[in-house]
XYZ file of C-alpha atoms in Angstrom:
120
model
C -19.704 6.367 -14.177
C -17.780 9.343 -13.415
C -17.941 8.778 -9.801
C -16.512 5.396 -10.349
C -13.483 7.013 -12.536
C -12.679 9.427 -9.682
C -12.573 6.332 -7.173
C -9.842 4.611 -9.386
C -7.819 7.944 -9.591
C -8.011 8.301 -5.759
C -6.759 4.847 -5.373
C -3.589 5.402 -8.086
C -3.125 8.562 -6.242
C -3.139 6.791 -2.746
C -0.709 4.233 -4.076
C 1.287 6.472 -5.639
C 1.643 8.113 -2.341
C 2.109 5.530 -0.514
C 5.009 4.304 -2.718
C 6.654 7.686 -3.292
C 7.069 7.557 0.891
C 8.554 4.172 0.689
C 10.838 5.201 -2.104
C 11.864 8.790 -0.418
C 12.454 6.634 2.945
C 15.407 4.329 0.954
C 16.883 7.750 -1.299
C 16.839 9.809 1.708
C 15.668 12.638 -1.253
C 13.133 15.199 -0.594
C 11.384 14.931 -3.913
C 9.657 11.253 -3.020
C 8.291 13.564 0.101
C 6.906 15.952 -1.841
C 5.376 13.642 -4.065
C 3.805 11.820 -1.335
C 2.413 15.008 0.141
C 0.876 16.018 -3.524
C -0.258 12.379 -4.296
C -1.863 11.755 -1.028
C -3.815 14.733 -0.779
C -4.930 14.603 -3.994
C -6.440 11.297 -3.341
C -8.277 12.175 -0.487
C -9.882 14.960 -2.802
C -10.618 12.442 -5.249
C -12.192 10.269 -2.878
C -14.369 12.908 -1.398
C -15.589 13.694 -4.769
C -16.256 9.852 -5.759
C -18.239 9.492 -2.480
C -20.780 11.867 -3.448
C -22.407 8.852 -5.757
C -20.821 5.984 -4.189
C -21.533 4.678 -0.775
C -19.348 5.943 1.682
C -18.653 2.165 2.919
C -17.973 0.726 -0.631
C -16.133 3.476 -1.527
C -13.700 4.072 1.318
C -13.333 -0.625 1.125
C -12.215 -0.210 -2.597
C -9.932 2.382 -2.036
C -8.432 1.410 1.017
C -8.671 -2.707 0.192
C -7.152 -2.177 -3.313
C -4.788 -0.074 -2.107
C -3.251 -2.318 -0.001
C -3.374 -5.066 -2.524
C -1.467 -3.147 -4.824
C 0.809 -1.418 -2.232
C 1.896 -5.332 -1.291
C 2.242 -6.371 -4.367
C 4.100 -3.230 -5.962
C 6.428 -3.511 -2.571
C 7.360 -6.898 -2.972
C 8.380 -5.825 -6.996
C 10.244 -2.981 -6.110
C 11.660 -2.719 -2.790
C 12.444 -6.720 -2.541
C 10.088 -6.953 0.354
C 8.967 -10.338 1.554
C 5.690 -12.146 0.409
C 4.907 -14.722 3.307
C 2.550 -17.269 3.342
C 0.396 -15.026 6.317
C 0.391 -12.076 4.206
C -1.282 -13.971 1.022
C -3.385 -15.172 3.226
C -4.348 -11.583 4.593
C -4.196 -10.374 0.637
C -6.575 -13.383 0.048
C -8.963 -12.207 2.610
C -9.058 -8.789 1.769
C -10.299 -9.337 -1.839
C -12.659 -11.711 -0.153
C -14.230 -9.091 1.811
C -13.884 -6.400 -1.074
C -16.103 -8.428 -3.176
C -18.654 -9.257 -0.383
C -18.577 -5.151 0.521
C -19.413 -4.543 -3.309
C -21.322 -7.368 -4.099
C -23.753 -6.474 -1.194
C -24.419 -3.278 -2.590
C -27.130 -2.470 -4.203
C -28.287 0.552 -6.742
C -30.977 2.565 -4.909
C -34.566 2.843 -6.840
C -35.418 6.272 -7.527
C -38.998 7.386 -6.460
C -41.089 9.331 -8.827
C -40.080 12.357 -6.616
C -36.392 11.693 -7.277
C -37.348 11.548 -11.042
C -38.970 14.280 -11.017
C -36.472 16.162 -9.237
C -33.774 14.887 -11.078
C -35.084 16.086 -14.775
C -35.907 19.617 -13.964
């Protein structure tokens, strides 16, 4: 479960980030810079921690997938950007293939070695 919270921080990080670059881009301020650098990086940490439990594949197509989902969405809010029918489309698609990649996935069966191994 833990894994999974470290995968949602990674992805607030990223689009924290991501937005912070955006925003320093229109204030021309070196603070949204810095906050992208911090935000960023610490995502990438998170994410290497998260992948430890979590599939590489799944993890990396949440975090990346949701990302840009929210990164649309949160651009269209705040920096008046436009929302065409193409891009809902491509937003549409994306969740498609987010819930295939994690539907698809399944929880691996521990072998009585694993057990073993896991309670001493």
């Amino acid at each position: 479960m833990i894994y999974w919270v470290l995968l949602a921080l990674a992805i607030v990080a990223e689009i924290t980030g991501t937005l912070s670059m955006k925003w320093a881009s229109v204030t021309n301020g070196h603070t949204g810079f810095i906050l992208m650098l911090v935000m960023i990086a610490l995502s990438y940490i998170l994410l290497s921690f998260a992948v430890k439990k979590i599939a590489l594949g799944v993890a990396y197509a949440l975090w990346e997938g949701i990302g840009i989902l929210l990164i649309t969405l949160f651009s269209v809010v705040l920096f008046d950007e436009a929302l065409s029918p193409m891009k809902i489309a491509g937003l549409m698609t994306l969740v498609a293939g987010i819930v295939l990649i994690k539907s698809g996935t399944r929880k691996a069966v521990n072998t009585p070695q694993e057990r073993r191994n896991a309670t001493v």
